[in-house]
Coordinates of C-alpha atoms and ligand atoms in Angstrom, one line a residue:
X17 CA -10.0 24.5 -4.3
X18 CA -11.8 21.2 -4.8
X19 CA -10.7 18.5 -2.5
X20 CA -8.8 15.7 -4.4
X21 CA -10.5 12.3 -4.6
X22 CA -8.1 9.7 -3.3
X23 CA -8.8 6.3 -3.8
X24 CA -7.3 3.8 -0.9
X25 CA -6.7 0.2 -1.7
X26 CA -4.5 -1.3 1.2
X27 CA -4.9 -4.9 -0.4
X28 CA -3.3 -8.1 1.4
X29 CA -0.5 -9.0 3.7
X30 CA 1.3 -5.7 5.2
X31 CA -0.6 -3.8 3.0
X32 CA -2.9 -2.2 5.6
X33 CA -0.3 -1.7 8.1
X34 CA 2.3 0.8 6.0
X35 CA -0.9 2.5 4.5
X36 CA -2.2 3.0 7.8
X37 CA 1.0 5.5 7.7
X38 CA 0.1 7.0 4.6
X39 CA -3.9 7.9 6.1
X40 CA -1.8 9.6 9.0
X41 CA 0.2 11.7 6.5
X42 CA -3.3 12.6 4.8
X43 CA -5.4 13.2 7.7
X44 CA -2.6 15.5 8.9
X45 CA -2.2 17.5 5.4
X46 CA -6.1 17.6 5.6
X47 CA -6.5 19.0 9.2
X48 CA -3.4 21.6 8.3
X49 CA -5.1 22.5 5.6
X50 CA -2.4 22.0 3.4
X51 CA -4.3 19.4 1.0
X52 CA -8.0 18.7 0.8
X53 CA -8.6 15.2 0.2
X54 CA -11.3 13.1 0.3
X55 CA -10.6 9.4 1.2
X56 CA -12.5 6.6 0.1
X57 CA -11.3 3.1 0.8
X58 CA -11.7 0.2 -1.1
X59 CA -10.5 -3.8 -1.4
X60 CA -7.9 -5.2 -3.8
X61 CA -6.1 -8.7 -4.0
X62 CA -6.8 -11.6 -2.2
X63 CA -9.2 -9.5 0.4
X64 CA -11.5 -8.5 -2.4
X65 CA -11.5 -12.0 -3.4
X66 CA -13.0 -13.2 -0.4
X67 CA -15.4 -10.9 -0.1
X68 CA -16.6 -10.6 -3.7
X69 CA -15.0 -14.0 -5.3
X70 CA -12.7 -11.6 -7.3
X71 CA -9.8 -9.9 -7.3
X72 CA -11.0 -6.6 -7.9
X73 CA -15.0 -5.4 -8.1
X74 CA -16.3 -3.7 -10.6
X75 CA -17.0 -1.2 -8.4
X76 CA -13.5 -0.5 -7.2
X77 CA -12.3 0.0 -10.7
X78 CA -15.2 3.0 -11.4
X79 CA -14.0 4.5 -8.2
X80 CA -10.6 4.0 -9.9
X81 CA -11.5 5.7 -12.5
X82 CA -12.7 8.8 -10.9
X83 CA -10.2 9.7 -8.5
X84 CA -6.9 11.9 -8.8
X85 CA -5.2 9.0 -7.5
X86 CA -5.3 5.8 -6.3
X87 CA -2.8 4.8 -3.5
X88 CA -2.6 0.7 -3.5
X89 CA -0.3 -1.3 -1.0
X90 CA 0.5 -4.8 -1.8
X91 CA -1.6 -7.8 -3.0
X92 CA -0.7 -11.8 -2.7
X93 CA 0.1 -14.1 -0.2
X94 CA 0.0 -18.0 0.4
X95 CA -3.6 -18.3 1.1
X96 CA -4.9 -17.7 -1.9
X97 CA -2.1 -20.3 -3.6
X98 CA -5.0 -22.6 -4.7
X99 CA -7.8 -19.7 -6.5
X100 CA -8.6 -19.6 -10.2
X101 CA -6.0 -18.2 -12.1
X102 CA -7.6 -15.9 -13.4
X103 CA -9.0 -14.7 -10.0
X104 CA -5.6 -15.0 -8.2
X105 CA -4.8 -11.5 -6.4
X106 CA -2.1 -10.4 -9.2
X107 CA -5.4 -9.9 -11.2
X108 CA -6.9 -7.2 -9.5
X109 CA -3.5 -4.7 -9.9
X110 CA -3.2 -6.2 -13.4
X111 CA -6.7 -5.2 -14.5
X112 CA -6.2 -1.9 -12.9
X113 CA -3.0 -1.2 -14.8
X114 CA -4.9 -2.0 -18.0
X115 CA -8.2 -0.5 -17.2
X116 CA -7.0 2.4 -16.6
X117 CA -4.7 2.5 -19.2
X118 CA -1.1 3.4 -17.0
X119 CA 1.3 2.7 -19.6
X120 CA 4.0 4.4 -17.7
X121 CA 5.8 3.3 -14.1
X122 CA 8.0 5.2 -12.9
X123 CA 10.3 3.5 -10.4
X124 CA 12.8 5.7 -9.2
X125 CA 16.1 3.8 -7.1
X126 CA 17.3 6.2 -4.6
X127 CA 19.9 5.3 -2.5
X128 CA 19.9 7.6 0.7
X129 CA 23.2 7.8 2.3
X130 CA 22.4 6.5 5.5
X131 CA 21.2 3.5 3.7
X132 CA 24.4 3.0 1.8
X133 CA 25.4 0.5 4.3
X134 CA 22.4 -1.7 3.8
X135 CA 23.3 -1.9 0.2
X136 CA 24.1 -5.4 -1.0
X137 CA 26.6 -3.7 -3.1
X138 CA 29.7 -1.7 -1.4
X139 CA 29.0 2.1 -0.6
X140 CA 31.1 3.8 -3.0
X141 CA 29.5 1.9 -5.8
X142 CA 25.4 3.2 -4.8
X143 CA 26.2 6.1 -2.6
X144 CA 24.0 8.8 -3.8
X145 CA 22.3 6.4 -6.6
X146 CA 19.5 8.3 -8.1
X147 CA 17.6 6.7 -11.0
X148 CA 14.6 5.9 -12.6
X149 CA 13.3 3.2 -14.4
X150 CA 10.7 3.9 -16.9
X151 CA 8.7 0.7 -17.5
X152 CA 6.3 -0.1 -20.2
X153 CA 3.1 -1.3 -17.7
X154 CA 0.4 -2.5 -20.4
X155 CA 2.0 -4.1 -22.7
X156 CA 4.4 -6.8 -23.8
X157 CA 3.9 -10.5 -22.5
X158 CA 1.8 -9.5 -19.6
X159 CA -1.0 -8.9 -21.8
X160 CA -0.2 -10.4 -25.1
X161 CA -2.7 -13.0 -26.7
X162 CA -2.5 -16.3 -26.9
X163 CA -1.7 -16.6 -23.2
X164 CA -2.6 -20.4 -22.4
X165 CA -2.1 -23.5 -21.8
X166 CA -3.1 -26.7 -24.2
X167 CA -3.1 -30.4 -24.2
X168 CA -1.5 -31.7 -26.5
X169 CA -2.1 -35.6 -28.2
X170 CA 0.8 -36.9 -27.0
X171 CA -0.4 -36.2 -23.2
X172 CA 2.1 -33.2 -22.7
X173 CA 1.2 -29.5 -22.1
X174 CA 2.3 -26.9 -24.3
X175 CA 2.2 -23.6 -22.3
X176 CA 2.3 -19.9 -24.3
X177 CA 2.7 -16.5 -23.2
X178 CA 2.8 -13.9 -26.2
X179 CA 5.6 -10.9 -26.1
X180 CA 3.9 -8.3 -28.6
X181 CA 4.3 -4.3 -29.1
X182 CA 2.7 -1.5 -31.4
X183 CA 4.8 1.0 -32.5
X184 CA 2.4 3.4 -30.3
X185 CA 2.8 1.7 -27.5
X186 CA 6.8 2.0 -27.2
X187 CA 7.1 5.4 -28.7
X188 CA 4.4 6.7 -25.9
X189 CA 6.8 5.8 -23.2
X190 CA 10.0 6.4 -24.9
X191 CA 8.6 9.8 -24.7
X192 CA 7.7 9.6 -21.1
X193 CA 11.9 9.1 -20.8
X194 CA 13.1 11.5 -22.6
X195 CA 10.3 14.3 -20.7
X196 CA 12.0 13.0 -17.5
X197 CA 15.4 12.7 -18.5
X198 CA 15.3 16.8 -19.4
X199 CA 14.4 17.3 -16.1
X200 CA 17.1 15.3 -14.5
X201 CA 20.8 14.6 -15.8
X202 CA 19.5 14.6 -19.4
X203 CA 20.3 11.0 -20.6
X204 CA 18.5 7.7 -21.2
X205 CA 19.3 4.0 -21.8
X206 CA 16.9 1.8 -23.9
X207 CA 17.2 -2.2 -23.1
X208 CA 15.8 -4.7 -25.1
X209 CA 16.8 -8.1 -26.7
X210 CA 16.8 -7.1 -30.4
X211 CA 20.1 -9.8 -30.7
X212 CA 17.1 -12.1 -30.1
X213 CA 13.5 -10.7 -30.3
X214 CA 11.8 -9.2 -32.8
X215 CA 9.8 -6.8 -30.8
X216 CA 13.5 -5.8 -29.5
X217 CA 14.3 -5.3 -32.6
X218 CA 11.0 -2.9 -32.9
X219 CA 11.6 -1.6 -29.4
X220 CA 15.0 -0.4 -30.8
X221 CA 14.1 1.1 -34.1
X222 CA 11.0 3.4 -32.5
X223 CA 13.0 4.8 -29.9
X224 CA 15.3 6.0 -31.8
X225 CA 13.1 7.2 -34.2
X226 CA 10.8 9.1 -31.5
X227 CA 14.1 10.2 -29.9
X228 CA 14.8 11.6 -33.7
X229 CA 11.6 13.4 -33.5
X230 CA 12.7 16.6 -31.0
X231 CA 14.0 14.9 -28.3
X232 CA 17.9 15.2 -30.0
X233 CA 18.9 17.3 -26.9
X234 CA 18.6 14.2 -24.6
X235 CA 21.3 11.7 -24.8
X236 CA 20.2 8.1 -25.9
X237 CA 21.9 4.9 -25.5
X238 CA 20.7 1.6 -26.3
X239 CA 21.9 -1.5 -24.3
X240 CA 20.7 -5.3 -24.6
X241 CA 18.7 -6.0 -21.5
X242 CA 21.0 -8.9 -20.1
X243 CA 24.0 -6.5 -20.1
X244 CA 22.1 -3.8 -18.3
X245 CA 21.3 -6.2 -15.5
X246 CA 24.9 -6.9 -15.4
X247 CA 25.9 -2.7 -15.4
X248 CA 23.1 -2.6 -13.0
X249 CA 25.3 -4.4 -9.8
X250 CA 28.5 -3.4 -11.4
X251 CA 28.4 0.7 -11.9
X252 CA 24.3 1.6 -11.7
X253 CA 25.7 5.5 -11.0
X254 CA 26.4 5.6 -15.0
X255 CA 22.4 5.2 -15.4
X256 CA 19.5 8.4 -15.6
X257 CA 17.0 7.1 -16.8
X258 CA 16.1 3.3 -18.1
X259 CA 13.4 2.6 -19.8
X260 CA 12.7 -0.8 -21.0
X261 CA 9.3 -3.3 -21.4
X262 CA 7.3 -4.3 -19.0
X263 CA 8.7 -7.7 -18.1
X264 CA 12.5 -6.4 -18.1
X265 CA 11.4 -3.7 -16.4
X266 CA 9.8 -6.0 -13.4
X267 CA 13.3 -7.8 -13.3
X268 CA 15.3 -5.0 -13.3
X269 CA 13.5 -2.4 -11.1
X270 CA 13.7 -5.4 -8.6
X271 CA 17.7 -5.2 -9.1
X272 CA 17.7 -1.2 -8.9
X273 CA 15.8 -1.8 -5.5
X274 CA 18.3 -4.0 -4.0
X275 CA 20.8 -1.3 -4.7
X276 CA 19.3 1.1 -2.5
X277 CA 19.4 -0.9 0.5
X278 CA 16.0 -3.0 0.9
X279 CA 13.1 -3.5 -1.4
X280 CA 11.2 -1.8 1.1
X281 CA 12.4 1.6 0.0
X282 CA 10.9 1.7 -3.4
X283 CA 7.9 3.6 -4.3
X284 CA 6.1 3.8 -7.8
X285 CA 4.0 5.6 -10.2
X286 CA 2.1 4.1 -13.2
X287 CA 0.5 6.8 -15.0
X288 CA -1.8 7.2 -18.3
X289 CA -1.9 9.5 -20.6
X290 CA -2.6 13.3 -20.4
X291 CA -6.6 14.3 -20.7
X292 CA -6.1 16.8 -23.1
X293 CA -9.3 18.8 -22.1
X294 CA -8.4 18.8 -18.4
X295 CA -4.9 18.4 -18.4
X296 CA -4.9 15.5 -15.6
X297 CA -4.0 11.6 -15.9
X298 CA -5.1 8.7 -14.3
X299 CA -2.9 7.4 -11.6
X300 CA -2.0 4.7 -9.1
X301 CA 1.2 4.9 -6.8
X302 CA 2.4 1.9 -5.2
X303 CA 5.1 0.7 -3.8
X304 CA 7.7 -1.7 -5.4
X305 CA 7.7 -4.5 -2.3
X306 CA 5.2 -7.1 -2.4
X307 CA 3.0 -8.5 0.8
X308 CA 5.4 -10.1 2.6
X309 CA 3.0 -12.4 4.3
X310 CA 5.6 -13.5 6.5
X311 CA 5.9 -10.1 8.4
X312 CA 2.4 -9.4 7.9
X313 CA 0.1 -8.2 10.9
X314 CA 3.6 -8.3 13.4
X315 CA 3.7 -4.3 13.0
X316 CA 7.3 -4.0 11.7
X317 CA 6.5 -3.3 7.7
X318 CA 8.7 -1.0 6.7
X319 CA 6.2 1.9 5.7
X320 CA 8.7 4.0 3.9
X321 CA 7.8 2.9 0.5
X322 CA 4.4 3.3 0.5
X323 CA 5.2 7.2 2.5
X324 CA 7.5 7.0 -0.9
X325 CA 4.4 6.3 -3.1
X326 CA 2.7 9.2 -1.3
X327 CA 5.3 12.0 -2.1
X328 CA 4.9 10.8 -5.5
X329 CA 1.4 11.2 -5.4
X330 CA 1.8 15.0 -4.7
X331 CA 4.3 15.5 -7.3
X332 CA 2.4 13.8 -10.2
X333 CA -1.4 14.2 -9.3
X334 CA -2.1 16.5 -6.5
X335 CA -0.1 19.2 -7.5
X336 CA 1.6 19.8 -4.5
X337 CA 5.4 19.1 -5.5
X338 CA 7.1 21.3 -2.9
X339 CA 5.0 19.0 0.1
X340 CA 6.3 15.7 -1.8
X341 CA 9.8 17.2 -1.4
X342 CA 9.5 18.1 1.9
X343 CA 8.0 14.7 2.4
X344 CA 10.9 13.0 0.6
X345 CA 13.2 15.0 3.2
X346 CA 11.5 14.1 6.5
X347 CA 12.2 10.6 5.1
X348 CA 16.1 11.0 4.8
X349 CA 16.0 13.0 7.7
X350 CA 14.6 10.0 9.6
X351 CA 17.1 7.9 8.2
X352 CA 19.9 10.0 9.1
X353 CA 18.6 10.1 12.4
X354 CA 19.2 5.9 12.8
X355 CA 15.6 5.3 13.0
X356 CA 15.6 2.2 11.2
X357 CA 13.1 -0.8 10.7
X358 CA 13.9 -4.2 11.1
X359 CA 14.8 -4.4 7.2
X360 CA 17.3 -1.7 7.0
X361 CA 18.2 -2.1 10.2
X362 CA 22.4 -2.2 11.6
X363 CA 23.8 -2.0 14.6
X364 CA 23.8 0.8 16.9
X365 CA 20.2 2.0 14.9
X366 CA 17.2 2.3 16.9
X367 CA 15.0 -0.6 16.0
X368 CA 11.6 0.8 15.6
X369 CA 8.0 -1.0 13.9
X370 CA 5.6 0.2 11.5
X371 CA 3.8 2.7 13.5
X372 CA 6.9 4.2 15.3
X373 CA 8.4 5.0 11.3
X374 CA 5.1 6.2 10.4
X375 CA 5.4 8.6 13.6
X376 CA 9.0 9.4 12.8
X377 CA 8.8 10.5 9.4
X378 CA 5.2 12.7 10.3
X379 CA 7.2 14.6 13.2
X380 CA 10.1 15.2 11.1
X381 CA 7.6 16.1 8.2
X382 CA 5.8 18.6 10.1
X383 CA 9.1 20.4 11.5
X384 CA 10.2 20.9 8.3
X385 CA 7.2 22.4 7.2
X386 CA 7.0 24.2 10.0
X387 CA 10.5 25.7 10.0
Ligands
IPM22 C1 5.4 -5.5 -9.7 C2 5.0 -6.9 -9.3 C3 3.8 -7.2 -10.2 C4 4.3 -7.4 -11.6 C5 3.0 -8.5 -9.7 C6 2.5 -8.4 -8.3 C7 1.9 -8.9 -10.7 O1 6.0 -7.8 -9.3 O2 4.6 -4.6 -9.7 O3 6.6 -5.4 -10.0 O4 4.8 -8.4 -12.0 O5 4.2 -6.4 -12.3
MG23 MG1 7.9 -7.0 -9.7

């Protein structure tokens, strides 16, 4: 077997620090034999800006290109408050996402149950929470032109932003929700705005018309963004899957995350579309929590997430799904065991940093693969 090409991009803040975890995880699966990877490295966010004066090289993004996956950890953080713009660190994932044309994130919201506890909402409501946001990623006002601001002759700004939508573009992922939702509990929600957007209203009209087109054994509903925040604290357990645009779907994955006990839980997946030819798609996993430049270079990240991003990684590119549910399992298992970091952490837990989780999970990993 050809090794995989796997593309690291620890970016800013505690970036480095939980993907320092994930390198263990790959060095040992690559030792074991279990996975041949090769590992290339490269810079992303505010670190590529101050080495090349931009957010993401050119370079970076060919190497993007070519590998199975790309692995990325967080970019931003106060120090690069005062760059360009257009050179800020949110660029570099942005032009990723676009280059590379991955339309579809996946962001699951799991809530282990010896995380209920941590939940901001109480344990009967998100005890054993499983689901999975389905997020337009290249579209919508992120990307839509004009995106500006003017002067205008009365000495005032005028600032716009531009929500747009093709009809390809939302029936591509409302079929990347109804796939998943066959494979899981068989049911989707659509949110939009169409009370008050027209590319709701659109949103609206092609799901249900793709959802016409063979996907009639999946259950669709359809529920106005706003209201889906609200169902989100108040019963998440009636969701499977949500799939939505890609700025509701930044708001709301953020909710789904709180549910589950800490932001730091979270993995992703953004994916493109299927080669036909080879069969593969372009890929980049990260996870859901930001920098956090506060915590950043103390050693007490939680790591999880990005361990998370990994799992997904060997579900959805390196064709390994059994190790990314073993992986998944050494993850609860060191939950259950009341290793916690500093994030999820409660009373009676054993308080342990970045490096000590990393350890935890990688011992429990290889017992279970072992047993
Ligand atoms: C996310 C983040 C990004 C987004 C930022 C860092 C540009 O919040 O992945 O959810 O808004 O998409
Ligand atoms: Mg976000």
């Amino acid at each position: 077997m050809a090794a995989h090409n796997i593309l690291l991009l620890p970016g800013d803040g505690i970036g480095p620090e939980v993907m320092g975890e994930v390198k263990r995880i790959l060095g040992f699966l690559n030792d074991k034999g279990a996975l041949a990877v090769e590992i290339d490295e490269d810079l992303v966010g505010g670190s590529a800006y101050d080495v090349h004066g931009k957010a993401i090289s050119d370079e970076a993004v060919a190497k993007a290109h070519k590998a199975d996956a790309v692995l990325l950890g967080a970019v931003g953080g106060p120090k690069w408050d005062g760059v360009a713009y257009e050179h800020r660190p949110e660029a570099g994932l942005l032009r990723l996402r676009k280059d590379l044309e991955l339309f579809a994130n996946l962001r699951p919201a799991i809530c282990y149950p010896a995380l209920a506890d941590a939940s901001a909402l109480k344990r009967e409501l998100v005890d054993g929470l499983d689901l999975m946001i389905v997020r337009e990623l290249t579209g919508g006002v992120y990307f839509g032109e004009p995106k500006e601001i003017t002067d205008l002759p009365n000495g005032q700004k005028r600032a716009v932003d531009t929500q747009v939508y093709e009809t390809y573009e939302i029936e591509r992922i409302a079929k990347v929700a109804f796939e998943l939702a066959r494979v899981r509990s068989g049911r989707v929600t659509s949110a939009e705005k169409r009370n008050v957007m027209k590319s709701g209203l659109l949103w609206n009209q092609v799901v249900t018309a793709t959802h016409k087109q063979g996907y009639e054994d999946v259950k669709l509903d359809h529920m106005l963004a706003d209201a889906l925040g609200m169902q989100l604290v108040r019963a998440p357990k009636q969701f499977d899957v949500i799939v939505t645009d890609n700025l509701f779907g930044d708001i709301l994955s953020d909710v789904a995350s709180m549910l589950t006990g800490s932001l730091g839980m979270l993995p992703s997946a953004s994916l493109g579309a299927e080669d036909p030819a080879t069969g593969k798609r372009k890929a980049l996993y990260e996870p859901v929590h930001g920098s956090a430049p506060d915590i950043a270079g103390k050693g007490v990240a939680n790591p999880l997430a990005m361990i998370a991003s990994l799992a997904m990684a060997l579900k959805y590119s390196l064709g390994k799904p059994d190790l990314a549910d073993t992986l998944d399992r050494a993850i609860a298992g060191v939950l259950e065991s009341g290793v916690r970091t500093g994030d999820i952490y409660v009373e009676g837990a054993t308080r342990v940093g970045t490096s000590e989780m990393g350890a935890a999970v990688l011992s429990k990993f290889e017992a279970l693969l072992a047993a």
